[in-house]
mmCIF file of C-alpha atoms in Angstrom:
data_model
loop_
_atom_site.group_PDB
_atom_site.id
_atom_site.type_symbol
_atom_site.label_atom_id
_atom_site.label_comp_id
_atom_site.label_asym_id
_atom_site.label_seq_id
_atom_site.Cartn_x
_atom_site.Cartn_y
_atom_site.Cartn_z
ATOM 1 C CA UNK U 22 153.857 -172.164 65.861
ATOM 2 C CA UNK U 23 156.782 -171.395 63.571
ATOM 3 C CA UNK U 24 158.435 -173.121 60.637
ATOM 4 C CA UNK U 25 161.847 -174.468 59.797
ATOM 5 C CA UNK U 26 160.874 -176.208 56.564
ATOM 6 C CA UNK U 27 157.788 -174.732 54.874
ATOM 7 C CA UNK U 28 154.890 -177.079 54.169
ATOM 8 C CA UNK U 29 154.640 -176.727 50.391
ATOM 9 C CA UNK U 30 151.237 -178.434 50.275
ATOM 10 C CA UNK U 31 149.817 -176.029 52.852
ATOM 11 C CA UNK U 32 150.966 -172.950 50.960
ATOM 12 C CA UNK U 33 149.867 -174.393 47.619
ATOM 13 C CA UNK U 34 146.399 -174.880 49.120
ATOM 14 C CA UNK U 35 146.317 -171.371 50.635
ATOM 15 C CA UNK U 36 147.588 -169.677 47.484
ATOM 16 C CA UNK U 37 145.409 -171.538 45.013
ATOM 17 C CA UNK U 38 142.311 -171.209 47.176
ATOM 18 C CA UNK U 39 142.313 -167.588 46.008
ATOM 19 C CA UNK U 40 141.966 -168.880 42.433
ATOM 20 C CA UNK U 41 138.713 -170.752 43.116
ATOM 21 C CA UNK U 42 135.458 -168.906 42.343
ATOM 22 C CA UNK U 43 133.765 -169.897 45.617
ATOM 23 C CA UNK U 44 136.604 -168.261 47.573
ATOM 24 C CA UNK U 45 137.315 -165.298 45.270
ATOM 25 C CA UNK U 46 133.725 -164.092 45.318
ATOM 26 C CA UNK U 47 133.327 -164.510 49.089
ATOM 27 C CA UNK U 48 134.327 -161.325 50.893
ATOM 28 C CA UNK U 49 134.513 -163.293 54.159
ATOM 29 C CA UNK U 50 136.916 -165.924 52.790
ATOM 30 C CA UNK U 51 139.158 -163.361 51.113
ATOM 31 C CA UNK U 52 139.200 -161.180 54.237
ATOM 32 C CA UNK U 53 140.378 -164.175 56.286
ATOM 33 C CA UNK U 54 143.203 -164.941 53.849
ATOM 34 C CA UNK U 55 144.493 -161.378 53.459
ATOM 35 C CA UNK U 56 146.260 -159.493 56.252
ATOM 36 C CA UNK U 57 144.970 -156.039 57.103
ATOM 37 C CA UNK U 58 148.165 -154.509 55.671
ATOM 38 C CA UNK U 59 147.871 -156.502 52.412
ATOM 39 C CA UNK U 60 149.172 -154.839 49.245
ATOM 40 C CA UNK U 61 149.157 -156.176 45.692
ATOM 41 C CA UNK U 62 151.154 -154.912 42.751
ATOM 42 C CA UNK U 63 148.880 -156.060 39.935
ATOM 43 C CA UNK U 64 150.077 -157.206 36.546
ATOM 44 C CA UNK U 65 148.456 -154.028 35.216
ATOM 45 C CA UNK U 66 150.828 -151.946 37.341
ATOM 46 C CA UNK U 67 148.062 -150.803 39.698
ATOM 47 C CA UNK U 68 148.436 -151.069 43.474
ATOM 48 C CA UNK U 69 145.605 -152.633 45.490
ATOM 49 C CA UNK U 70 144.969 -152.778 49.233
ATOM 50 C CA UNK U 71 142.915 -155.348 51.129
ATOM 51 C CA UNK U 72 139.522 -153.661 50.818
ATOM 52 C CA UNK U 73 139.928 -152.831 47.131
ATOM 53 C CA UNK U 74 140.923 -156.450 46.473
ATOM 54 C CA UNK U 75 137.965 -157.832 48.431
ATOM 55 C CA UNK U 76 135.560 -155.535 46.566
ATOM 56 C CA UNK U 77 137.067 -156.319 43.153
ATOM 57 C CA UNK U 78 136.969 -160.078 43.665
ATOM 58 C CA UNK U 79 133.449 -160.019 45.104
ATOM 59 C CA UNK U 80 132.340 -158.126 41.988
ATOM 60 C CA UNK U 81 133.827 -160.578 39.493
ATOM 61 C CA UNK U 82 131.405 -162.207 37.137
ATOM 62 C CA UNK U 83 130.940 -165.919 37.615
ATOM 63 C CA UNK U 84 132.369 -166.588 34.148
ATOM 64 C CA UNK U 85 135.435 -164.455 34.848
ATOM 65 C CA UNK U 86 135.978 -165.967 38.273
ATOM 66 C CA UNK U 87 135.506 -169.521 37.048
ATOM 67 C CA UNK U 88 138.641 -169.583 34.872
ATOM 68 C CA UNK U 89 140.980 -171.284 37.329
ATOM 69 C CA UNK U 90 144.576 -170.896 36.204
ATOM 70 C CA UNK U 91 147.016 -173.750 35.838
ATOM 71 C CA UNK U 92 149.853 -173.432 38.369
ATOM 72 C CA UNK U 93 153.414 -174.576 37.631
ATOM 73 C CA UNK U 94 156.895 -174.084 39.073
ATOM 74 C CA UNK U 95 155.449 -173.666 42.582
ATOM 75 C CA UNK U 96 158.012 -173.067 45.332
ATOM 76 C CA UNK U 97 158.067 -171.869 48.931
ATOM 77 C CA UNK U 98 161.024 -170.249 50.672
ATOM 78 C CA UNK U 99 161.096 -169.510 54.397
ATOM 79 C CA UNK U 100 162.221 -165.914 54.961
ATOM 80 C CA UNK U 101 161.941 -166.326 58.742
ATOM 81 C CA UNK U 102 160.138 -168.648 61.151
ATOM 82 C CA UNK U 103 156.909 -166.731 60.538
ATOM 83 C CA UNK U 104 157.228 -165.428 56.964
ATOM 84 C CA UNK U 105 157.385 -167.304 53.660
ATOM 85 C CA UNK U 106 157.771 -166.324 50.029
ATOM 86 C CA UNK U 107 155.661 -168.233 47.501
ATOM 87 C CA UNK U 108 156.625 -168.141 43.813
ATOM 88 C CA UNK U 109 154.941 -169.724 40.816
ATOM 89 C CA UNK U 110 153.775 -169.344 37.231
ATOM 90 C CA UNK U 111 150.081 -169.218 36.401
ATOM 91 C CA UNK U 112 148.615 -169.917 32.994
ATOM 92 C CA UNK U 113 145.072 -168.814 32.284
ATOM 93 C CA UNK U 114 143.092 -169.435 29.123
ATOM 94 C CA UNK U 115 140.108 -167.419 27.993
ATOM 95 C CA UNK U 116 136.553 -168.727 28.007
ATOM 96 C CA UNK U 117 136.025 -167.855 24.353
ATOM 97 C CA UNK U 118 139.315 -169.244 23.004
ATOM 98 C CA UNK U 119 141.192 -171.961 24.881
ATOM 99 C CA UNK U 120 144.196 -171.347 22.583
ATOM 100 C CA UNK U 121 144.755 -167.860 24.062
ATOM 101 C CA UNK U 122 147.040 -168.262 27.038
ATOM 102 C CA UNK U 123 148.040 -165.611 29.531
ATOM 103 C CA UNK U 124 151.105 -166.457 31.584
ATOM 104 C CA UNK U 125 151.992 -164.573 34.748
ATOM 105 C CA UNK U 126 154.884 -164.911 37.167
ATOM 106 C CA UNK U 127 153.464 -164.582 40.660
ATOM 107 C CA UNK U 128 154.927 -164.061 44.105
ATOM 108 C CA UNK U 129 153.268 -163.764 47.495
ATOM 109 C CA UNK U 130 154.473 -163.208 51.006
ATOM 110 C CA UNK U 131 152.587 -164.996 53.765
ATOM 111 C CA UNK U 132 153.008 -164.315 57.480
ATOM 112 C CA UNK U 133 151.939 -166.245 60.525
ATOM 113 C CA UNK U 134 149.781 -164.107 62.827
ATOM 114 C CA UNK U 135 147.955 -165.493 65.863
ATOM 115 C CA UNK U 136 148.316 -169.045 64.558
ATOM 116 C CA UNK U 137 146.920 -168.236 61.094
ATOM 117 C CA UNK U 138 148.737 -167.698 57.807
ATOM 118 C CA UNK U 139 147.725 -164.560 55.914
ATOM 119 C CA UNK U 140 148.965 -163.022 52.699
ATOM 120 C CA UNK U 141 150.599 -159.623 53.173
ATOM 121 C CA UNK U 142 151.877 -159.047 49.634
ATOM 122 C CA UNK U 143 151.215 -160.305 46.118
ATOM 123 C CA UNK U 144 152.631 -159.400 42.732
ATOM 124 C CA UNK U 145 151.788 -160.595 39.254
ATOM 125 C CA UNK U 146 154.137 -159.944 36.340
ATOM 126 C CA UNK U 147 152.973 -160.835 32.826
ATOM 127 C CA UNK U 148 155.230 -163.062 30.757
ATOM 128 C CA UNK U 149 155.730 -161.600 27.311
ATOM 129 C CA UNK U 150 155.125 -164.045 24.481
ATOM 130 C CA UNK U 151 157.915 -163.753 21.953
#
């Protein structure tokens, strides 16, 4: 299986599944979605590998994990027949104050391995409010 035109709906579903609390807090689900060589450059500037990410997400509080961000400007670009780049903007509000918005530019690289798409890289860059 390879791609010529990426299935935007498929990658939207894969990417945003990692936003949902029932997936984020499940080490099994996250492990299936992330490749063994996964690396994330967090919006904090820290670098995370697969196991650190699984542990961090599994340890999220239900209230913290339940704030599903709004996704806009979603796009998918095929880098090869088995690798795609996903780009989008996420907007998250806080539980205590829905007027506080945190915007982040996000990018992920997904690769096809043994018939399954897995994320190999993710980066979040905060958008400064001016």
